[in-house]
Amino acid sequence: MPARESAFEIVAGLIDGILTALVLAGGTIVDPTAPLTLSLALRVCAASALSGLFVFFVATYAELRGELVRSERELNLSRRGHFATTRLGRQVLGDSVRGAATASAATLVGALFPLGVGLLFPADPWTGILAAILALAALGVGMARYTHGSPVVWTAGLIVMGLLLAFAGIELHLL
């Protein structure tokens, strides 16, 4: 798998993990009456990683299979689905599995970061939320470089998204 594709999966997984942790555990991170525990943090990370694994696999597999179908159409092949049954189809499956595993590992790390910071500083629970927002800002700069976009737009977008999901997590208090 080319490095550029892995970079995308890693960054997307990190963002997914951070945002999932904020929405699932945001209420617990800032709740002084029911502090975040290691057990809860690990369960949120595991749920985030498993969800990321399946979402990224399905999305990647569907996208790559769609590219095979478009290629067949452009080549005017009379039989549809032929590429999917060849070595190309098996390669698409393997690439999808590898990409999903990479994204899932990054999702786990992304979720663990704010939760870990929250565990390290239980007296000041907002540090977990702040760490998540700062990590999203750094990832925004990285995404801007990756896409040759505006660092301000990417950073602001990810910060706003993080704040919205943190607020939703605090209000919903799911865990």
mmCIF file of the C-alpha atoms, coordinates in Angstrom:
data_MODEL
# 
_entry.id   MODEL 
# 
loop_
_atom_site.group_PDB 
_atom_site.id 
_atom_site.type_symbol 
_atom_site.label_atom_id 
_atom_site.label_alt_id 
_atom_site.label_comp_id 
_atom_site.label_asym_id 
_atom_site.label_entity_id 
_atom_site.label_seq_id 
_atom_site.pdbx_PDB_ins_code 
_atom_site.Cartn_x 
_atom_site.Cartn_y 
_atom_site.Cartn_z 
_atom_site.occupancy 
_atom_site.B_iso_or_equiv 
_atom_site.pdbx_formal_charge 
_atom_site.auth_seq_id 
_atom_site.auth_comp_id 
_atom_site.auth_asym_id 
_atom_site.auth_atom_id 
_atom_site.pdbx_PDB_model_num 
ATOM 1   C CA . MET A 1 1   ? 0.000   0.000   0.000   1.00 0.00 ? 1   MET A CA 1 
ATOM 2   C CA . PRO A 1 2   ? 1.479   3.366   -0.947  1.00 0.00 ? 2   PRO A CA 1 
ATOM 3   C CA . ALA A 1 3   ? 2.533   5.662   1.882   1.00 0.00 ? 3   ALA A CA 1 
ATOM 4   C CA . ARG A 1 4   ? 0.077   8.364   0.812   1.00 0.00 ? 4   ARG A CA 1 
ATOM 5   C CA . GLU A 1 5   ? -2.872  5.983   1.233   1.00 0.00 ? 5   GLU A CA 1 
ATOM 6   C CA . SER A 1 6   ? -1.596  4.861   4.628   1.00 0.00 ? 6   SER A CA 1 
ATOM 7   C CA . ALA A 1 7   ? -1.210  8.484   5.697   1.00 0.00 ? 7   ALA A CA 1 
ATOM 8   C CA . PHE A 1 8   ? -4.832  9.129   4.813   1.00 0.00 ? 8   PHE A CA 1 
ATOM 9   C CA . GLU A 1 9   ? -6.022  6.085   6.745   1.00 0.00 ? 9   GLU A CA 1 
ATOM 10  C CA . ILE A 1 10  ? -3.905  7.000   9.753   1.00 0.00 ? 10  ILE A CA 1 
ATOM 11  C CA . VAL A 1 11  ? -5.085  10.615  9.877   1.00 0.00 ? 11  VAL A CA 1 
ATOM 12  C CA . ALA A 1 12  ? -8.712  9.662   9.241   1.00 0.00 ? 12  ALA A CA 1 
ATOM 13  C CA . GLY A 1 13  ? -8.489  6.968   11.917  1.00 0.00 ? 13  GLY A CA 1 
ATOM 14  C CA . LEU A 1 14  ? -6.965  9.360   14.450  1.00 0.00 ? 14  LEU A CA 1 
ATOM 15  C CA . ILE A 1 15  ? -9.699  11.915  13.802  1.00 0.00 ? 15  ILE A CA 1 
ATOM 16  C CA . ASP A 1 16  ? -12.369 9.218   14.003  1.00 0.00 ? 16  ASP A CA 1 
ATOM 17  C CA . GLY A 1 17  ? -10.999 7.930   17.304  1.00 0.00 ? 17  GLY A CA 1 
ATOM 18  C CA . ILE A 1 18  ? -10.759 11.361  18.904  1.00 0.00 ? 18  ILE A CA 1 
ATOM 19  C CA . LEU A 1 19  ? -14.269 12.357  17.835  1.00 0.00 ? 19  LEU A CA 1 
ATOM 20  C CA . THR A 1 20  ? -15.749 9.017   18.891  1.00 0.00 ? 20  THR A CA 1 
ATOM 21  C CA . ALA A 1 21  ? -14.122 9.302   22.322  1.00 0.00 ? 21  ALA A CA 1 
ATOM 22  C CA . LEU A 1 22  ? -15.506 12.829  22.710  1.00 0.00 ? 22  LEU A CA 1 
ATOM 23  C CA . VAL A 1 23  ? -19.062 11.864  21.881  1.00 0.00 ? 23  VAL A CA 1 
ATOM 24  C CA . LEU A 1 24  ? -19.092 8.580   23.814  1.00 0.00 ? 24  LEU A CA 1 
ATOM 25  C CA . ALA A 1 25  ? -17.143 9.607   26.911  1.00 0.00 ? 25  ALA A CA 1 
ATOM 26  C CA . GLY A 1 26  ? -17.304 13.410  26.900  1.00 0.00 ? 26  GLY A CA 1 
ATOM 27  C CA . GLY A 1 27  ? -19.812 13.443  29.731  1.00 0.00 ? 27  GLY A CA 1 
ATOM 28  C CA . THR A 1 28  ? -17.740 11.067  31.816  1.00 0.00 ? 28  THR A CA 1 
ATOM 29  C CA . ILE A 1 29  ? -14.488 12.906  31.143  1.00 0.00 ? 29  ILE A CA 1 
ATOM 30  C CA . VAL A 1 30  ? -15.828 16.099  32.743  1.00 0.00 ? 30  VAL A CA 1 
ATOM 31  C CA . ASP A 1 31  ? -18.118 14.552  35.390  1.00 0.00 ? 31  ASP A CA 1 
ATOM 32  C CA . PRO A 1 32  ? -16.471 14.923  38.816  1.00 0.00 ? 32  PRO A CA 1 
ATOM 33  C CA . THR A 1 33  ? -19.052 12.642  40.456  1.00 0.00 ? 33  THR A CA 1 
ATOM 34  C CA . ALA A 1 34  ? -18.314 9.654   38.200  1.00 0.00 ? 34  ALA A CA 1 
ATOM 35  C CA . PRO A 1 35  ? -14.698 9.957   37.065  1.00 0.00 ? 35  PRO A CA 1 
ATOM 36  C CA . LEU A 1 36  ? -13.317 8.225   34.037  1.00 0.00 ? 36  LEU A CA 1 
ATOM 37  C CA . THR A 1 37  ? -11.848 4.803   34.779  1.00 0.00 ? 37  THR A CA 1 
ATOM 38  C CA . LEU A 1 38  ? -9.203  2.823   32.925  1.00 0.00 ? 38  LEU A CA 1 
ATOM 39  C CA . SER A 1 39  ? -11.754 0.088   32.240  1.00 0.00 ? 39  SER A CA 1 
ATOM 40  C CA . LEU A 1 40  ? -14.191 2.527   30.642  1.00 0.00 ? 40  LEU A CA 1 
ATOM 41  C CA . ALA A 1 41  ? -11.436 4.198   28.613  1.00 0.00 ? 41  ALA A CA 1 
ATOM 42  C CA . LEU A 1 42  ? -10.280 0.839   27.244  1.00 0.00 ? 42  LEU A CA 1 
ATOM 43  C CA . ARG A 1 43  ? -13.846 -0.201  26.385  1.00 0.00 ? 43  ARG A CA 1 
ATOM 44  C CA . VAL A 1 44  ? -14.444 3.061   24.513  1.00 0.00 ? 44  VAL A CA 1 
ATOM 45  C CA . CYS A 1 45  ? -11.157 2.572   22.646  1.00 0.00 ? 45  CYS A CA 1 
ATOM 46  C CA . ALA A 1 46  ? -12.074 -1.011  21.746  1.00 0.00 ? 46  ALA A CA 1 
ATOM 47  C CA . ALA A 1 47  ? -15.555 -0.012  20.555  1.00 0.00 ? 47  ALA A CA 1 
ATOM 48  C CA . SER A 1 48  ? -14.078 2.838   18.545  1.00 0.00 ? 48  SER A CA 1 
ATOM 49  C CA . ALA A 1 49  ? -11.467 0.582   16.931  1.00 0.00 ? 49  ALA A CA 1 
ATOM 50  C CA . LEU A 1 50  ? -13.999 -2.125  16.051  1.00 0.00 ? 50  LEU A CA 1 
ATOM 51  C CA . SER A 1 51  ? -16.414 0.377   14.582  1.00 0.00 ? 51  SER A CA 1 
ATOM 52  C CA . GLY A 1 52  ? -13.583 2.005   12.627  1.00 0.00 ? 52  GLY A CA 1 
ATOM 53  C CA . LEU A 1 53  ? -12.434 -1.384  11.356  1.00 0.00 ? 53  LEU A CA 1 
ATOM 54  C CA . PHE A 1 54  ? -15.789 -2.213  9.804   1.00 0.00 ? 54  PHE A CA 1 
ATOM 55  C CA . VAL A 1 55  ? -16.554 1.281   8.511   1.00 0.00 ? 55  VAL A CA 1 
ATOM 56  C CA . PHE A 1 56  ? -13.165 1.653   6.831   1.00 0.00 ? 56  PHE A CA 1 
ATOM 57  C CA . PHE A 1 57  ? -13.268 -1.878  5.407   1.00 0.00 ? 57  PHE A CA 1 
ATOM 58  C CA . VAL A 1 58  ? -16.705 -1.446  3.863   1.00 0.00 ? 58  VAL A CA 1 
ATOM 59  C CA . ALA A 1 59  ? -15.918 2.034   2.528   1.00 0.00 ? 59  ALA A CA 1 
ATOM 60  C CA . THR A 1 60  ? -12.551 1.037   1.064   1.00 0.00 ? 60  THR A CA 1 
ATOM 61  C CA . TYR A 1 61  ? -13.798 -2.242  -0.386  1.00 0.00 ? 61  TYR A CA 1 
ATOM 62  C CA . ALA A 1 62  ? -16.828 -0.575  -1.976  1.00 0.00 ? 62  ALA A CA 1 
ATOM 63  C CA . GLU A 1 63  ? -14.676 2.217   -3.419  1.00 0.00 ? 63  GLU A CA 1 
ATOM 64  C CA . LEU A 1 64  ? -12.067 -0.145  -4.878  1.00 0.00 ? 64  LEU A CA 1 
ATOM 65  C CA . ARG A 1 65  ? -14.685 -2.561  -6.257  1.00 0.00 ? 65  ARG A CA 1 
ATOM 66  C CA . GLY A 1 66  ? -16.442 0.431   -7.803  1.00 0.00 ? 66  GLY A CA 1 
ATOM 67  C CA . GLU A 1 67  ? -13.186 1.381   -9.517  1.00 0.00 ? 67  GLU A CA 1 
ATOM 68  C CA . LEU A 1 68  ? -12.984 -2.128  -10.985 1.00 0.00 ? 68  LEU A CA 1 
ATOM 69  C CA . VAL A 1 69  ? -16.541 -1.819  -12.295 1.00 0.00 ? 69  VAL A CA 1 
ATOM 70  C CA . ARG A 1 70  ? -15.776 1.614   -13.824 1.00 0.00 ? 70  ARG A CA 1 
ATOM 71  C CA . SER A 1 71  ? -12.656 0.176   -15.462 1.00 0.00 ? 71  SER A CA 1 
ATOM 72  C CA . GLU A 1 72  ? -14.696 -2.656  -16.986 1.00 0.00 ? 72  GLU A CA 1 
ATOM 73  C CA . ARG A 1 73  ? -17.200 -0.144  -18.320 1.00 0.00 ? 73  ARG A CA 1 
ATOM 74  C CA . GLU A 1 74  ? -14.475 2.086   -19.793 1.00 0.00 ? 74  GLU A CA 1 
ATOM 75  C CA . LEU A 1 75  ? -12.865 -0.915  -21.466 1.00 0.00 ? 75  LEU A CA 1 
ATOM 76  C CA . ASN A 1 76  ? -16.274 -1.945  -22.856 1.00 0.00 ? 76  ASN A CA 1 
ATOM 77  C CA . LEU A 1 77  ? -15.964 -5.448  -21.490 1.00 0.00 ? 77  LEU A CA 1 
ATOM 78  C CA . SER A 1 78  ? -18.992 -7.530  -22.369 1.00 0.00 ? 78  SER A CA 1 
ATOM 79  C CA . ARG A 1 79  ? -19.040 -9.445  -19.091 1.00 0.00 ? 79  ARG A CA 1 
ATOM 80  C CA . ARG A 1 80  ? -19.571 -7.374  -15.933 1.00 0.00 ? 80  ARG A CA 1 
ATOM 81  C CA . GLY A 1 81  ? -17.862 -8.382  -12.704 1.00 0.00 ? 81  GLY A CA 1 
ATOM 82  C CA . HIS A 1 82  ? -14.981 -10.159 -14.422 1.00 0.00 ? 82  HIS A CA 1 
ATOM 83  C CA . PHE A 1 83  ? -12.264 -8.038  -12.793 1.00 0.00 ? 83  PHE A CA 1 
ATOM 84  C CA . ALA A 1 84  ? -13.704 -8.737  -9.344  1.00 0.00 ? 84  ALA A CA 1 
ATOM 85  C CA . THR A 1 85  ? -13.129 -12.477 -9.791  1.00 0.00 ? 85  THR A CA 1 
ATOM 86  C CA . THR A 1 86  ? -9.538  -12.130 -10.959 1.00 0.00 ? 86  THR A CA 1 
ATOM 87  C CA . ARG A 1 87  ? -6.300  -11.359 -9.180  1.00 0.00 ? 87  ARG A CA 1 
ATOM 88  C CA . LEU A 1 88  ? -7.402  -7.712  -9.168  1.00 0.00 ? 88  LEU A CA 1 
ATOM 89  C CA . GLY A 1 89  ? -10.450 -8.634  -7.089  1.00 0.00 ? 89  GLY A CA 1 
ATOM 90  C CA . ARG A 1 90  ? -8.314  -10.481 -4.561  1.00 0.00 ? 90  ARG A CA 1 
ATOM 91  C CA . GLN A 1 91  ? -5.896  -7.564  -4.458  1.00 0.00 ? 91  GLN A CA 1 
ATOM 92  C CA . VAL A 1 92  ? -8.785  -5.174  -3.762  1.00 0.00 ? 92  VAL A CA 1 
ATOM 93  C CA . LEU A 1 93  ? -9.890  -7.392  -0.878  1.00 0.00 ? 93  LEU A CA 1 
ATOM 94  C CA . GLY A 1 94  ? -6.358  -7.534  0.553   1.00 0.00 ? 94  GLY A CA 1 
ATOM 95  C CA . ASP A 1 95  ? -5.857  -3.785  0.208   1.00 0.00 ? 95  ASP A CA 1 
ATOM 96  C CA . SER A 1 96  ? -9.192  -3.203  1.932   1.00 0.00 ? 96  SER A CA 1 
ATOM 97  C CA . VAL A 1 97  ? -8.283  -5.458  4.850   1.00 0.00 ? 97  VAL A CA 1 
ATOM 98  C CA . ARG A 1 98  ? -4.855  -3.829  5.264   1.00 0.00 ? 98  ARG A CA 1 
ATOM 99  C CA . GLY A 1 99  ? -6.301  -0.341  5.030   1.00 0.00 ? 99  GLY A CA 1 
ATOM 100 C CA . ALA A 1 100 ? -9.042  -1.132  7.529   1.00 0.00 ? 100 ALA A CA 1 
ATOM 101 C CA . ALA A 1 101 ? -6.510  -2.589  9.965   1.00 0.00 ? 101 ALA A CA 1 
ATOM 102 C CA . THR A 1 102 ? -4.345  0.530   9.668   1.00 0.00 ? 102 THR A CA 1 
ATOM 103 C CA . ALA A 1 103 ? -7.308  2.852   10.155  1.00 0.00 ? 103 ALA A CA 1 
ATOM 104 C CA . SER A 1 104 ? -8.617  0.786   13.054  1.00 0.00 ? 104 SER A CA 1 
ATOM 105 C CA . ALA A 1 105 ? -5.279  0.906   14.867  1.00 0.00 ? 105 ALA A CA 1 
ATOM 106 C CA . ALA A 1 106 ? -5.160  4.665   14.341  1.00 0.00 ? 106 ALA A CA 1 
ATOM 107 C CA . THR A 1 107 ? -8.746  4.960   15.597  1.00 0.00 ? 107 THR A CA 1 
ATOM 108 C CA . LEU A 1 108 ? -7.778  3.117   18.769  1.00 0.00 ? 108 LEU A CA 1 
ATOM 109 C CA . VAL A 1 109 ? -4.810  5.447   19.327  1.00 0.00 ? 109 VAL A CA 1 
ATOM 110 C CA . GLY A 1 110 ? -6.964  8.487   18.550  1.00 0.00 ? 110 GLY A CA 1 
ATOM 111 C CA . ALA A 1 111 ? -9.564  7.459   21.123  1.00 0.00 ? 111 ALA A CA 1 
ATOM 112 C CA . LEU A 1 112 ? -6.932  6.538   23.688  1.00 0.00 ? 112 LEU A CA 1 
ATOM 113 C CA . PHE A 1 113 ? -5.216  9.935   23.525  1.00 0.00 ? 113 PHE A CA 1 
ATOM 114 C CA . PRO A 1 114 ? -7.891  12.181  25.091  1.00 0.00 ? 114 PRO A CA 1 
ATOM 115 C CA . LEU A 1 115 ? -9.075  9.425   27.404  1.00 0.00 ? 115 LEU A CA 1 
ATOM 116 C CA . GLY A 1 116 ? -5.507  8.748   28.543  1.00 0.00 ? 116 GLY A CA 1 
ATOM 117 C CA . VAL A 1 117 ? -4.935  12.424  29.221  1.00 0.00 ? 117 VAL A CA 1 
ATOM 118 C CA . GLY A 1 118 ? -8.213  12.489  31.151  1.00 0.00 ? 118 GLY A CA 1 
ATOM 119 C CA . LEU A 1 119 ? -7.012  9.544   33.229  1.00 0.00 ? 119 LEU A CA 1 
ATOM 120 C CA . LEU A 1 120 ? -3.639  11.169  33.901  1.00 0.00 ? 120 LEU A CA 1 
ATOM 121 C CA . PHE A 1 121 ? -5.246  14.392  35.159  1.00 0.00 ? 121 PHE A CA 1 
ATOM 122 C CA . PRO A 1 122 ? -8.389  13.333  37.050  1.00 0.00 ? 122 PRO A CA 1 
ATOM 123 C CA . ALA A 1 123 ? -8.350  16.501  39.198  1.00 0.00 ? 123 ALA A CA 1 
ATOM 124 C CA . ASP A 1 124 ? -8.718  18.650  36.077  1.00 0.00 ? 124 ASP A CA 1 
ATOM 125 C CA . PRO A 1 125 ? -11.004 16.647  33.782  1.00 0.00 ? 125 PRO A CA 1 
ATOM 126 C CA . TRP A 1 126 ? -11.177 19.297  31.077  1.00 0.00 ? 126 TRP A CA 1 
ATOM 127 C CA . THR A 1 127 ? -7.565  18.479  30.132  1.00 0.00 ? 127 THR A CA 1 
ATOM 128 C CA . GLY A 1 128 ? -8.836  15.432  28.223  1.00 0.00 ? 128 GLY A CA 1 
ATOM 129 C CA . ILE A 1 129 ? -11.175 17.618  26.168  1.00 0.00 ? 129 ILE A CA 1 
ATOM 130 C CA . LEU A 1 130 ? -8.444  20.226  25.663  1.00 0.00 ? 130 LEU A CA 1 
ATOM 131 C CA . ALA A 1 131 ? -5.973  17.526  24.568  1.00 0.00 ? 131 ALA A CA 1 
ATOM 132 C CA . ALA A 1 132 ? -8.504  16.263  22.032  1.00 0.00 ? 132 ALA A CA 1 
ATOM 133 C CA . ILE A 1 133 ? -9.079  19.759  20.629  1.00 0.00 ? 133 ILE A CA 1 
ATOM 134 C CA . LEU A 1 134 ? -5.332  20.427  20.389  1.00 0.00 ? 134 LEU A CA 1 
ATOM 135 C CA . ALA A 1 135 ? -4.787  17.069  18.660  1.00 0.00 ? 135 ALA A CA 1 
ATOM 136 C CA . LEU A 1 136 ? -7.560  17.884  16.180  1.00 0.00 ? 136 LEU A CA 1 
ATOM 137 C CA . ALA A 1 137 ? -5.916  21.258  15.516  1.00 0.00 ? 137 ALA A CA 1 
ATOM 138 C CA . ALA A 1 138 ? -2.600  19.533  14.784  1.00 0.00 ? 138 ALA A CA 1 
ATOM 139 C CA . LEU A 1 139 ? -4.364  17.025  12.521  1.00 0.00 ? 139 LEU A CA 1 
ATOM 140 C CA . GLY A 1 140 ? -6.060  19.950  10.756  1.00 0.00 ? 140 GLY A CA 1 
ATOM 141 C CA . VAL A 1 141 ? -2.649  21.358  9.885   1.00 0.00 ? 141 VAL A CA 1 
ATOM 142 C CA . GLY A 1 142 ? -1.605  17.906  8.669   1.00 0.00 ? 142 GLY A CA 1 
ATOM 143 C CA . MET A 1 143 ? -4.745  17.520  6.552   1.00 0.00 ? 143 MET A CA 1 
ATOM 144 C CA . ALA A 1 144 ? -4.159  20.968  5.050   1.00 0.00 ? 144 ALA A CA 1 
ATOM 145 C CA . ARG A 1 145 ? -0.687  19.918  3.976   1.00 0.00 ? 145 ARG A CA 1 
ATOM 146 C CA . TYR A 1 146 ? -1.940  16.556  2.701   1.00 0.00 ? 146 TYR A CA 1 
ATOM 147 C CA . THR A 1 147 ? -4.683  18.170  0.618   1.00 0.00 ? 147 THR A CA 1 
ATOM 148 C CA . HIS A 1 148 ? -2.803  21.387  -0.207  1.00 0.00 ? 148 HIS A CA 1 
ATOM 149 C CA . GLY A 1 149 ? -5.659  23.222  1.476   1.00 0.00 ? 149 GLY A CA 1 
ATOM 150 C CA . SER A 1 150 ? -5.916  26.075  3.911   1.00 0.00 ? 150 SER A CA 1 
ATOM 151 C CA . PRO A 1 151 ? -4.484  25.293  7.369   1.00 0.00 ? 151 PRO A CA 1 
ATOM 152 C CA . VAL A 1 152 ? -6.883  27.826  8.888   1.00 0.00 ? 152 VAL A CA 1 
ATOM 153 C CA . VAL A 1 153 ? -9.945  26.215  7.305   1.00 0.00 ? 153 VAL A CA 1 
ATOM 154 C CA . TRP A 1 154 ? -8.892  22.651  8.115   1.00 0.00 ? 154 TRP A CA 1 
ATOM 155 C CA . THR A 1 155 ? -7.845  23.486  11.668  1.00 0.00 ? 155 THR A CA 1 
ATOM 156 C CA . ALA A 1 156 ? -10.936 25.574  12.387  1.00 0.00 ? 156 ALA A CA 1 
ATOM 157 C CA . GLY A 1 157 ? -13.185 22.900  10.893  1.00 0.00 ? 157 GLY A CA 1 
ATOM 158 C CA . LEU A 1 158 ? -11.734 20.121  13.007  1.00 0.00 ? 158 LEU A CA 1 
ATOM 159 C CA . ILE A 1 159 ? -11.737 22.268  16.160  1.00 0.00 ? 159 ILE A CA 1 
ATOM 160 C CA . VAL A 1 160 ? -15.390 23.214  15.639  1.00 0.00 ? 160 VAL A CA 1 
ATOM 161 C CA . MET A 1 161 ? -16.272 19.580  14.945  1.00 0.00 ? 161 MET A CA 1 
ATOM 162 C CA . GLY A 1 162 ? -14.423 18.498  18.099  1.00 0.00 ? 162 GLY A CA 1 
ATOM 163 C CA . LEU A 1 163 ? -16.144 21.147  20.226  1.00 0.00 ? 163 LEU A CA 1 
ATOM 164 C CA . LEU A 1 164 ? -19.568 20.187  18.854  1.00 0.00 ? 164 LEU A CA 1 
ATOM 165 C CA . LEU A 1 165 ? -19.017 16.503  19.541  1.00 0.00 ? 165 LEU A CA 1 
ATOM 166 C CA . ALA A 1 166 ? -17.540 17.203  22.980  1.00 0.00 ? 166 ALA A CA 1 
ATOM 167 C CA . PHE A 1 167 ? -20.604 19.296  23.798  1.00 0.00 ? 167 PHE A CA 1 
ATOM 168 C CA . ALA A 1 168 ? -22.873 16.536  22.467  1.00 0.00 ? 168 ALA A CA 1 
ATOM 169 C CA . GLY A 1 169 ? -20.986 13.959  24.537  1.00 0.00 ? 169 GLY A CA 1 
ATOM 170 C CA . ILE A 1 170 ? -21.290 16.093  27.662  1.00 0.00 ? 170 ILE A CA 1 
ATOM 171 C CA . GLU A 1 171 ? -24.995 16.727  27.100  1.00 0.00 ? 171 GLU A CA 1 
ATOM 172 C CA . LEU A 1 172 ? -25.836 13.153  26.123  1.00 0.00 ? 172 LEU A CA 1 
ATOM 173 C CA . HIS A 1 173 ? -23.601 11.653  28.844  1.00 0.00 ? 173 HIS A CA 1 
ATOM 174 C CA . LEU A 1 174 ? -23.820 8.231   27.194  1.00 0.00 ? 174 LEU A CA 1 
ATOM 175 C CA . LEU A 1 175 ? -21.449 6.421   29.544  1.00 0.00 ? 175 LEU A CA 1 
# 
